[in-house]
CSV table of C-alpha atoms and ligand atoms in Angstrom, one decimal:
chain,number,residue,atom,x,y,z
A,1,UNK,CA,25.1,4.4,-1.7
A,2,UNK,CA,23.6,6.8,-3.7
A,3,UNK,CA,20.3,8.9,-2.3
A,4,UNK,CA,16.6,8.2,-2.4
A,5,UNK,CA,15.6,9.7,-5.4
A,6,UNK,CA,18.6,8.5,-7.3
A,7,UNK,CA,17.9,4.9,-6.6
A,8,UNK,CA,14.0,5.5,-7.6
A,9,UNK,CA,15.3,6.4,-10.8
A,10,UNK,CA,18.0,3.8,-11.1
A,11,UNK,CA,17.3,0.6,-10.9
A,12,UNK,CA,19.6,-2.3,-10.9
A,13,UNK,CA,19.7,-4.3,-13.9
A,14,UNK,CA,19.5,-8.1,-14.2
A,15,UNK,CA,23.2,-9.5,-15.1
A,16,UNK,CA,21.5,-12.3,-16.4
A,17,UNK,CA,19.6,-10.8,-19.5
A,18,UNK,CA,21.2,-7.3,-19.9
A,19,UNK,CA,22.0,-6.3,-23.2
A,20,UNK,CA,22.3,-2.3,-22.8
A,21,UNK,CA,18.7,-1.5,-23.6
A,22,UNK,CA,18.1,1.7,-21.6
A,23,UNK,CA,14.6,0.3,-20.4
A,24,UNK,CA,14.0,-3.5,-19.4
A,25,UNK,CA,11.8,-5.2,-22.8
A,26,UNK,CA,8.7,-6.9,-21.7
A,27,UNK,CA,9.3,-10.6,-21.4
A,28,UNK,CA,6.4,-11.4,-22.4
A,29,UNK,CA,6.4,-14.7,-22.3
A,30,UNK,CA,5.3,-17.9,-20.0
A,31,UNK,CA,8.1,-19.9,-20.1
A,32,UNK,CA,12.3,-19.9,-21.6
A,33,UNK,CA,13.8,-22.5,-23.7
A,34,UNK,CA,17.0,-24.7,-22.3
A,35,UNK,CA,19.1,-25.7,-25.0
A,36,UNK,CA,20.3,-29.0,-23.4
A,37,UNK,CA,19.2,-30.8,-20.4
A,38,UNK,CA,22.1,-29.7,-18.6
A,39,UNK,CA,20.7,-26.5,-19.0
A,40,UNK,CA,17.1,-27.2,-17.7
A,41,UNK,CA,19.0,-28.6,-14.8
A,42,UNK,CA,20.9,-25.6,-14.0
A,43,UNK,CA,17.2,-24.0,-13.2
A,44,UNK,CA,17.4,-25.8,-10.2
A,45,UNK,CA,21.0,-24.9,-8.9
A,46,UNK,CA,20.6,-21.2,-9.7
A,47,UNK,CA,22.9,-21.2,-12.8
A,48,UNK,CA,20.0,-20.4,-15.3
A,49,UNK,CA,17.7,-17.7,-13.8
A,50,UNK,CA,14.4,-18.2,-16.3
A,51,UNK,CA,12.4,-21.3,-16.9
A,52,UNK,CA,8.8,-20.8,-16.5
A,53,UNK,CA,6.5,-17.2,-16.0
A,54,UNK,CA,5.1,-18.2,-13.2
A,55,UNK,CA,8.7,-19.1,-11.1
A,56,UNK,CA,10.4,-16.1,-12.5
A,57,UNK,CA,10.6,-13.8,-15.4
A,58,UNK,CA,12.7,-10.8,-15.8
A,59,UNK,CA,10.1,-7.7,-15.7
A,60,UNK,CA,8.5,-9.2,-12.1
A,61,UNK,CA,11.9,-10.0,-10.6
A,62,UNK,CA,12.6,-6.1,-11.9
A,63,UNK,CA,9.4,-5.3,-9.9
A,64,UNK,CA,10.5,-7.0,-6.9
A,65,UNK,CA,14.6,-5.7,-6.8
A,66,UNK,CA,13.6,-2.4,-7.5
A,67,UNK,CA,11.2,-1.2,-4.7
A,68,UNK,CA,13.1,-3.9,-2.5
A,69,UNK,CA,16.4,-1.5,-3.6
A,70,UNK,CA,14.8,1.3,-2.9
A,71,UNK,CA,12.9,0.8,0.8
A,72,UNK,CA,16.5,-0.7,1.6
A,73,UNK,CA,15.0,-4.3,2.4
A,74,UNK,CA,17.1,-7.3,1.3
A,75,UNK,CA,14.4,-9.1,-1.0
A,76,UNK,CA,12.0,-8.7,-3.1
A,77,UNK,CA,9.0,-10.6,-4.5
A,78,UNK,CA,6.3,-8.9,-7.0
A,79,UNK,CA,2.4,-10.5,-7.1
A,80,UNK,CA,-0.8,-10.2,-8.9
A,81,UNK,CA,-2.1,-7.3,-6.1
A,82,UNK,CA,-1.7,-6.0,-3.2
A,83,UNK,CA,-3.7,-8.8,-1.3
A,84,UNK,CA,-1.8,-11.9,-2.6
A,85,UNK,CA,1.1,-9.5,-1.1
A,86,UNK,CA,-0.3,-9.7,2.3
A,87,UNK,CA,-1.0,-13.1,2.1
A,88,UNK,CA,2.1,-14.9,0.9
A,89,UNK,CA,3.3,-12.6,3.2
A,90,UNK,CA,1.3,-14.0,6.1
A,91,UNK,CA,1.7,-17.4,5.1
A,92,UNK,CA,5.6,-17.2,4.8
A,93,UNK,CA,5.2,-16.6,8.9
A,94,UNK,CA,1.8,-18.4,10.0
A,95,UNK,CA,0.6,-22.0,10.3
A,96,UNK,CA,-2.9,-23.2,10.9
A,97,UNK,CA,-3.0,-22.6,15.4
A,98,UNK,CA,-0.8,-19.7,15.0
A,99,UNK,CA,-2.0,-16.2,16.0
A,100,UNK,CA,-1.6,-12.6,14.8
A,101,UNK,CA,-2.6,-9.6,15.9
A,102,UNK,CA,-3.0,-6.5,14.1
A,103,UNK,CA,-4.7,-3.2,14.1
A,104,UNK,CA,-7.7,-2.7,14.3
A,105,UNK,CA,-8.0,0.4,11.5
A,106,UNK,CA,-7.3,-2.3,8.8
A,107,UNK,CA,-8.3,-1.5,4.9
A,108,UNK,CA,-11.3,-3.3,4.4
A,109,UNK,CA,-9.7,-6.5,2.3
A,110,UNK,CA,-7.1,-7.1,4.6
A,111,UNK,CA,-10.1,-7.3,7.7
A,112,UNK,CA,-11.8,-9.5,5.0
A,113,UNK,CA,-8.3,-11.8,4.4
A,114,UNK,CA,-8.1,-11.8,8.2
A,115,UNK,CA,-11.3,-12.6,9.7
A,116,UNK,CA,-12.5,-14.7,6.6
A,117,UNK,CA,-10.1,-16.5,5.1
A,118,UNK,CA,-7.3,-16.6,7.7
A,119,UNK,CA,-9.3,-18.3,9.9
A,120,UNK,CA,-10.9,-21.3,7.6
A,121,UNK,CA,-6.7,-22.0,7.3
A,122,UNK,CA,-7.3,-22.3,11.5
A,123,UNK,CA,-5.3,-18.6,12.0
A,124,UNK,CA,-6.4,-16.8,15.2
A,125,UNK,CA,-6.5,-13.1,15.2
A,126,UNK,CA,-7.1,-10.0,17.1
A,127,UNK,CA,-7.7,-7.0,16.5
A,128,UNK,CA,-6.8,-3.7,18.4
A,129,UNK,CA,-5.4,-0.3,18.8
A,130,UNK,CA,-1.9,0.3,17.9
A,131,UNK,CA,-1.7,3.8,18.9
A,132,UNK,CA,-1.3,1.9,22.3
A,133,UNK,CA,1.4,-0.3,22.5
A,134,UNK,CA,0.8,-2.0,25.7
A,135,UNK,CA,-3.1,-2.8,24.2
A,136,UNK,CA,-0.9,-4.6,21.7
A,137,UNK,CA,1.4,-6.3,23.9
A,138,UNK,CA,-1.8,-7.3,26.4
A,139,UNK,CA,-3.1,-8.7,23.1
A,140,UNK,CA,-0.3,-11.3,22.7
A,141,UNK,CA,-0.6,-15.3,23.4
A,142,UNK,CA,1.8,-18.0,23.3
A,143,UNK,CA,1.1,-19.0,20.2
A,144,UNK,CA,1.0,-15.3,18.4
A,145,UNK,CA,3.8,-15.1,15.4
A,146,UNK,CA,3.4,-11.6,14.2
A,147,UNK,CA,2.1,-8.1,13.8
A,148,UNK,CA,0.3,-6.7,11.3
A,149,UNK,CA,0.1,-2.7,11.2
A,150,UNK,CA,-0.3,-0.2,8.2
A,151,UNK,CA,2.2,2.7,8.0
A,152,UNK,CA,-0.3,5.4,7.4
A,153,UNK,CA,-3.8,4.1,8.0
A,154,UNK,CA,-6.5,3.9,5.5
A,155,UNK,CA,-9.0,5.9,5.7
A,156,UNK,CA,-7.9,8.0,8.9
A,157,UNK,CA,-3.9,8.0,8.5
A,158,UNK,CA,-2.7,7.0,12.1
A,159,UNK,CA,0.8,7.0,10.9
A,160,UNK,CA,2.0,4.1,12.8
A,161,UNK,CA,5.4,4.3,15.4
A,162,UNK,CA,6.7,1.2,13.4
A,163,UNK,CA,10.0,1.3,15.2
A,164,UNK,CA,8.4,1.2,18.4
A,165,UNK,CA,6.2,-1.9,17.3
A,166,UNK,CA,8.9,-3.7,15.4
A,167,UNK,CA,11.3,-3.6,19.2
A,168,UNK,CA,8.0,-4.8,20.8
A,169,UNK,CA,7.9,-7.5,18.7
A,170,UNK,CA,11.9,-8.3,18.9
A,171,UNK,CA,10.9,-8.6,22.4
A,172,UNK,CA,8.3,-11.3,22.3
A,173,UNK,CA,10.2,-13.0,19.2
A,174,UNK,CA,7.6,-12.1,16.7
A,175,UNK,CA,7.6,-11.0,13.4
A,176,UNK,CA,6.4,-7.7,12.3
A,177,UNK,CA,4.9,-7.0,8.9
A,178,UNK,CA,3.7,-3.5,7.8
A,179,UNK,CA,1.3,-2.6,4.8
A,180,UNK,CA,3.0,0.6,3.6
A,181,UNK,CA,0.7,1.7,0.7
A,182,UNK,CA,-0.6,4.5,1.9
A,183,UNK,CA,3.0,6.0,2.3
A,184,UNK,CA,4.1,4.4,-0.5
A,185,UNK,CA,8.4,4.0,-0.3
A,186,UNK,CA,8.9,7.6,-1.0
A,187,UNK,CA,7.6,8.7,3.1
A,188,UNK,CA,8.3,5.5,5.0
A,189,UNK,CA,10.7,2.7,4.4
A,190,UNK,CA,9.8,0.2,7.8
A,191,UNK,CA,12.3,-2.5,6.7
A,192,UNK,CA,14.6,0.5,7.8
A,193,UNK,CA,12.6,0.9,11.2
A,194,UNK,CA,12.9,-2.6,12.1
A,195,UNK,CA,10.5,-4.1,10.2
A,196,UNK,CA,10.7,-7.6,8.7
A,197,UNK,CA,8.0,-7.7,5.5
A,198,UNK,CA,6.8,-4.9,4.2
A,199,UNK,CA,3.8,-5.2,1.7
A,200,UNK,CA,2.7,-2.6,-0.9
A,201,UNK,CA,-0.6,-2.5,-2.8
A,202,UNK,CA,1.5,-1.5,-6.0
A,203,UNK,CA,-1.7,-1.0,-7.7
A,204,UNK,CA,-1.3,2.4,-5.9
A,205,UNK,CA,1.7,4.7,-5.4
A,206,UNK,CA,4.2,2.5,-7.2
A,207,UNK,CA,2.2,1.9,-10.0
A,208,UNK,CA,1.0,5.3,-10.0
A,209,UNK,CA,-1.3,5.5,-12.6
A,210,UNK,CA,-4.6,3.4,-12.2
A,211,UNK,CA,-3.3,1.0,-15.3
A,212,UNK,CA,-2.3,-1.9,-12.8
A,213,UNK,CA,-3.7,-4.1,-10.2
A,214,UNK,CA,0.0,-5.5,-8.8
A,215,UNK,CA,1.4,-6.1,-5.2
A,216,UNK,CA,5.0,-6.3,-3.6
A,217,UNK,CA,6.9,-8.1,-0.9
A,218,UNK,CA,10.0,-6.5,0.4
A,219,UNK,CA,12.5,-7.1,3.6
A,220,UNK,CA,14.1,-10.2,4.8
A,221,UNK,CA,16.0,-12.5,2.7
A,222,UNK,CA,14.9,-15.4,4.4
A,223,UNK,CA,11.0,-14.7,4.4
A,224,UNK,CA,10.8,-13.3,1.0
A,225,UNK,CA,12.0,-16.3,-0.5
A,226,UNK,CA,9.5,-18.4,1.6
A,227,UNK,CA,6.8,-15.9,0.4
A,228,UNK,CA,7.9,-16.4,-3.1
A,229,UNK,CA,7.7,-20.0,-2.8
A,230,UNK,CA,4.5,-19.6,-1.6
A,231,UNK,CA,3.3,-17.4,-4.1
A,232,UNK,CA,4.7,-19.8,-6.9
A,233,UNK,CA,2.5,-22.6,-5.3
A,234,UNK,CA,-0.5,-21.0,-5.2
A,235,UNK,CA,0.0,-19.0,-8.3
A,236,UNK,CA,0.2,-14.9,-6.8
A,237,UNK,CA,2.3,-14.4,-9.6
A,238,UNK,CA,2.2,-11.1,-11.4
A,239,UNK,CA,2.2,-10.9,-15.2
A,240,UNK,CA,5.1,-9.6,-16.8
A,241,UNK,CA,3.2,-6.7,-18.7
A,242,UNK,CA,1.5,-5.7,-15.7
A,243,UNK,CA,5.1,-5.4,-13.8
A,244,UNK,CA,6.9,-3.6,-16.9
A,245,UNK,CA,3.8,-1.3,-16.3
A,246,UNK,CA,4.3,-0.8,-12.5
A,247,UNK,CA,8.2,-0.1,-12.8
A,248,UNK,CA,7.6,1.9,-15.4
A,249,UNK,CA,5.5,4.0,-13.1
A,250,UNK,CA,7.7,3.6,-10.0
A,251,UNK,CA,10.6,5.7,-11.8
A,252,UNK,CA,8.8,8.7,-11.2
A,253,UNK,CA,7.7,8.0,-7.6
A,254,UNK,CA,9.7,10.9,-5.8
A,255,UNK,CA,8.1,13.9,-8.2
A,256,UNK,CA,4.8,12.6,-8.2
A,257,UNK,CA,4.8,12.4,-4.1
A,258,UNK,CA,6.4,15.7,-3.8
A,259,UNK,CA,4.0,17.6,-6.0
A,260,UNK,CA,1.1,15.5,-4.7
A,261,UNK,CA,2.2,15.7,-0.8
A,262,UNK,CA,2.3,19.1,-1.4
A,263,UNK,CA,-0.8,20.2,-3.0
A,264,UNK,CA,-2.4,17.7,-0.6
A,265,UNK,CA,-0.8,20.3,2.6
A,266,UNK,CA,-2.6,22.8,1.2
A,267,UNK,CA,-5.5,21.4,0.1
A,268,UNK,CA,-5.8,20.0,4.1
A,269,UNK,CA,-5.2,23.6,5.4
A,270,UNK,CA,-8.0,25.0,2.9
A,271,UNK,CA,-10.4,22.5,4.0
A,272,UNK,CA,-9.6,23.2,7.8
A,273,UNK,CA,-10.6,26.3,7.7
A,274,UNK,CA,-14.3,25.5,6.7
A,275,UNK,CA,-16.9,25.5,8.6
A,276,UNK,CA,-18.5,23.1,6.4
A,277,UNK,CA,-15.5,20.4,7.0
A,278,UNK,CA,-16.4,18.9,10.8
A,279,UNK,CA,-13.0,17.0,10.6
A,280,UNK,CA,-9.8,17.0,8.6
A,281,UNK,CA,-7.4,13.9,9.1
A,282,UNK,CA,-3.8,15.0,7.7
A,283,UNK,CA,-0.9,13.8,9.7
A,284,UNK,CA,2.4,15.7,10.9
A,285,UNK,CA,5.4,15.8,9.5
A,286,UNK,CA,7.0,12.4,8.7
A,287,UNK,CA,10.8,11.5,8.7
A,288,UNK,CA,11.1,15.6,7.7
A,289,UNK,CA,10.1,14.5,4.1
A,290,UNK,CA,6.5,15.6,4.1
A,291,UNK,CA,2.9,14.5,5.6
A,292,UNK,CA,0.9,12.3,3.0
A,293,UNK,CA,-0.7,12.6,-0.5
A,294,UNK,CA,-4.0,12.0,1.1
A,295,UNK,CA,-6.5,14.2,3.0
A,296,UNK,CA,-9.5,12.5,4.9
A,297,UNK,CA,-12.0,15.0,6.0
A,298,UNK,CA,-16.0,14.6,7.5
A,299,UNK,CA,-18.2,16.6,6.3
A,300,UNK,CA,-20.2,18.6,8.6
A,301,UNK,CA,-23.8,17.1,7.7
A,302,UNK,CA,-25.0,20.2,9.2
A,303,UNK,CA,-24.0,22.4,6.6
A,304,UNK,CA,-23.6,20.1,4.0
A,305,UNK,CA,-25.5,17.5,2.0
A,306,UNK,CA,-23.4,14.4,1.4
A,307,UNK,CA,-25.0,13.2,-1.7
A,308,UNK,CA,-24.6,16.9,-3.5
A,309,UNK,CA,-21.3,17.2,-2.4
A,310,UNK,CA,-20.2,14.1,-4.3
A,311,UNK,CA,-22.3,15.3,-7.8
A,312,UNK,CA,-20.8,18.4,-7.3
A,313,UNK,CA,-17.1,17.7,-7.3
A,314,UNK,CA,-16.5,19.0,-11.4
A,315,UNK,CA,-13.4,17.1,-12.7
A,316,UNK,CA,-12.8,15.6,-9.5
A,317,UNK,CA,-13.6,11.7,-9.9
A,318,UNK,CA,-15.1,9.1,-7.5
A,319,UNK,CA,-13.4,6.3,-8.0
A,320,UNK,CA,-12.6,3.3,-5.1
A,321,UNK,CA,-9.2,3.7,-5.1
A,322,UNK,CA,-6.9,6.1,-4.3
A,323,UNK,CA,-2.8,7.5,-5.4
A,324,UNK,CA,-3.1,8.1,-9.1
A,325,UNK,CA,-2.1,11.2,-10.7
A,326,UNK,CA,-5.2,12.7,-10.4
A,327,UNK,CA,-7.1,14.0,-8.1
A,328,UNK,CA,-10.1,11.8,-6.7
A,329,UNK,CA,-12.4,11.2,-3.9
A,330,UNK,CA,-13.9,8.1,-2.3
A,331,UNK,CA,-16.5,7.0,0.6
A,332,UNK,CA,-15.3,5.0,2.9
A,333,UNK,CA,-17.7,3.2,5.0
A,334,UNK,CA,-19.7,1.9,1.2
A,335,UNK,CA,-16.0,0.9,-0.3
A,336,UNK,CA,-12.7,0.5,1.3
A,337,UNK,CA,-14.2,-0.4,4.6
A,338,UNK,CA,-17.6,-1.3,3.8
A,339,UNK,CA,-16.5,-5.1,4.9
A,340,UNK,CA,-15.9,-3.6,8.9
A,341,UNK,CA,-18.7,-4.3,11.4
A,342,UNK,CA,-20.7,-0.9,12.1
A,343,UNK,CA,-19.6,-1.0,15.8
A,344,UNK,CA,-15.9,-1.1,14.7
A,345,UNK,CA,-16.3,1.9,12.0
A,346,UNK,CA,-18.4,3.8,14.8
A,347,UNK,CA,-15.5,3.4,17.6
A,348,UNK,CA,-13.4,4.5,14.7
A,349,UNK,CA,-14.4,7.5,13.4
A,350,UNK,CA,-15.1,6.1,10.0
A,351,UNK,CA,-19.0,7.6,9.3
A,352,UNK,CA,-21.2,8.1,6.4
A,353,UNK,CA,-19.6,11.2,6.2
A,354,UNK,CA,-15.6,10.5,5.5
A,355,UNK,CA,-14.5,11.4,2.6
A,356,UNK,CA,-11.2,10.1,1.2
A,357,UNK,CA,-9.3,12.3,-1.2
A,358,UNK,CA,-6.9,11.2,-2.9
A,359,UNK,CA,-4.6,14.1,-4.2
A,360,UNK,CA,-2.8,14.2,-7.7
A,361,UNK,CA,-0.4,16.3,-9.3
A,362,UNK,CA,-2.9,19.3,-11.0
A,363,UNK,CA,-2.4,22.7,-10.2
A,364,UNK,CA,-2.7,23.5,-6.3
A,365,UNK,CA,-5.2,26.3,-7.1
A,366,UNK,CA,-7.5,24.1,-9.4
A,367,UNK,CA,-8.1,21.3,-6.5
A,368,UNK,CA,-8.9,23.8,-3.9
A,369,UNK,CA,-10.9,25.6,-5.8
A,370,UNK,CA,-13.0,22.3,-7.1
A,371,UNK,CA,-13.6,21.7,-3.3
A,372,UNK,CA,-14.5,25.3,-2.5
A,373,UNK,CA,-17.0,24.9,-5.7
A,374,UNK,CA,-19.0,21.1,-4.6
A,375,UNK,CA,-19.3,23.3,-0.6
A,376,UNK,CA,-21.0,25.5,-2.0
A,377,UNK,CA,-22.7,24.0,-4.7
A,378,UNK,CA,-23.6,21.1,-1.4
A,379,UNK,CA,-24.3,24.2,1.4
A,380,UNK,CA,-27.7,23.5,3.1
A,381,UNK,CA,-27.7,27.0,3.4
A,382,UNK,CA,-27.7,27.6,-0.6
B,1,LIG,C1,-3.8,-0.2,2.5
B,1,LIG,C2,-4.2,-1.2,1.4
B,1,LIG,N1,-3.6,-2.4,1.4
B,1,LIG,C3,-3.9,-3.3,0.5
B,1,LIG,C4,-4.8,-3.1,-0.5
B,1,LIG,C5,-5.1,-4.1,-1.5
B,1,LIG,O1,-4.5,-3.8,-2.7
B,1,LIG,P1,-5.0,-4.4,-4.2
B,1,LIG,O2,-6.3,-3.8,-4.5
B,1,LIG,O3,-3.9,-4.1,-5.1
B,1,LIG,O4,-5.1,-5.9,-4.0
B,1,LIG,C6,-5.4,-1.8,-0.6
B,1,LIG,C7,-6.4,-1.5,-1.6
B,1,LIG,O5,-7.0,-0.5,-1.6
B,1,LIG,C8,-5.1,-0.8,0.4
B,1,LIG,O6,-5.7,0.4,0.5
């Protein structure tokens, strides 16, 4: 099999429809003709591939191959965001008196789909800290089905031991499903690490251009179709623009993490040699391929005022979201995890004063020196 990068680039096509354009077209269309009734029929014996947008349509079942291809999982599914991801996901494994337990440094919307909506189906939950395994396993009932972890946590990157969690769960016959946005396929593939669903917020890395709101399904054979069906049912299907868009963008997933990983190294040592900076989260080394295109730091309030320190960031936008090409900062604890109780963000670490930055691809020099700029614009001191 050809290497990572190769594979980002090349992306099987679709026997079905291929007729040597270089790119896929956009299908854009909600629903194919049959030309006989035999050939309606052969819809449902997997003869005819296409019959209706919302079952399956070229540029989505592109979306779904190619990052399935690429993070070495069997399947693939694409959806409308990164949340109907996660929850055909979870429905594929859970039924109302089932529990799951997953970590307790969730992105805001998952605690939300877990806590809110999860339970009204009659789905138990608990939440608690992965970095201990045995706290996971004590957290286990009879009636748990799976685990639920993130890769690289959002806001505070924990990157996760997924291998060790997926033989945990092997052990006590549970499923394991990992959100890996924040790593995106390019620093972590957990179908690889034991894994059974991964889930991608494709409106982020993938997509890699803030031009799509889209979410993918990859690993098992057998529970991606069941999360497909599910997403057919309840209508998680992406639209075929919006997944043209997102593979579009995924071709140049390996040279957008490598310049961003790396300007986001150096921006993380900068920022750790301020005085100003109380705090900078930036993980080690993962899988020797690089750390993460995100830096999470706490301002010291000390030194610097919060508020001036966000006016102050020139070209540097806020924006509540994160893994575009540029770079741009957000605040945690009144976005991304505004939904978490105060007592959970507290025990955390996730304060007033976290700061997510997202880094992009500009010049290295440029996005330290934007951050040197709103310090010293933000100094109490000045
Ligand atoms: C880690 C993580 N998972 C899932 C999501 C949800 O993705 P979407 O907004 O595409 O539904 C987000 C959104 O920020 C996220 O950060």
């Amino acid at each position: 099999m050809v290497e990572f990068n190769t594979r980002v680039v090349h992306i099987s096509k679709d026997d079905q429809i291929d007729n040597g354009s270089k790119t896929t077209p956009i299908y854009q269309t909600s629903a194919f003709q049959s030309k006989s009734l035999e050939e309606l029929e052969s819809f449902y014996t997997g003869d005819k591939r296409y019959l209706y947008s919302r079952i399956d349509n070229p540029n989505t079942n592109e979306l779904g191959r190619a990052v399935a291809e690429i993070e070495g999982a069997k399947a693939g599914v694409a959806t409308s965001s990164g949340m109907s991801a996660i929850l055909i996901a979870f429905l594929a494994v859970l039924k109302p008196g089932d529990h799951l337990v997953a970590c307790w440094d969730l992105y805001g919307g998952t605690y939300q789909l877990i806590t809110e909506e999860l339970s009204d189906f009659g789905i138990q939950s608990t939440l608690v800290d992965f970095s201990n395994l045995n706290e996971v396993e004590k957290a286990t009932q009879p009636n748990t089905k799976l685990l639920f972890s993130e890769s690289i946590t959002n806001p505070l990157l924990r990157v996760e031991n997924i291998a060790g969690l997926a033989a945990l769960a092997k052990a006590h016959q549970l499923v394991t499903i990992i959100d890996n946005t924040f790593a995106s396929p390019y620093l972590r593939q957990p179908f690889l690490q034991g894994a059974d669903l991964v889930v991608h917020s494709a409106t982020k890395y993938i997509g890699g251009h803030s031009d799509v709101t889209a979410g993918v399904v990859v690993g098992r054979a057998d529970l991606v179709e069941k999360a497909k069906t599910k997403g057919v049912h309840l209508g998680t299907t992406l639209s075929p623009f919006e997944a043209w868009l997102a593979s579009r963008g995924l071709k140049t997933l390996s040279v957008r993490m490598e310049r961003q990983v790396s300007n986001a190294a150096s921006l993380a040592a900068y920022l750790k040699t301020r005085q100003e900076i109380k705090h900078v989260y930036y993980p080690e080394l993962i899988n020797g391929k690089g750390q993460s295109a995100i830096v999470t730091i706490e301002l010291n309030d000390q030194f610097v005022d919060l508020s001036l320190f966000f006016k102050s960031l020139s070209w540097v936008k806020i924006i509540a979201s994160l893994a575009g090409v540029e770079t741009t900062v957000s605040h945690s604890t009144t976005t991304s995890h505004r939904a978490l109780p105060k007592e959970l963000c507290d025990k955390l670490g996730i304060n007033q004063n976290v700061i997510r930055i997202s880094v992009g691809i500009e010049d290295e020099k440029d996005i330290i020196q934007a951050f040197e700029e709103a310090i010293l614009k933000a100094s109490k001191k000045a």
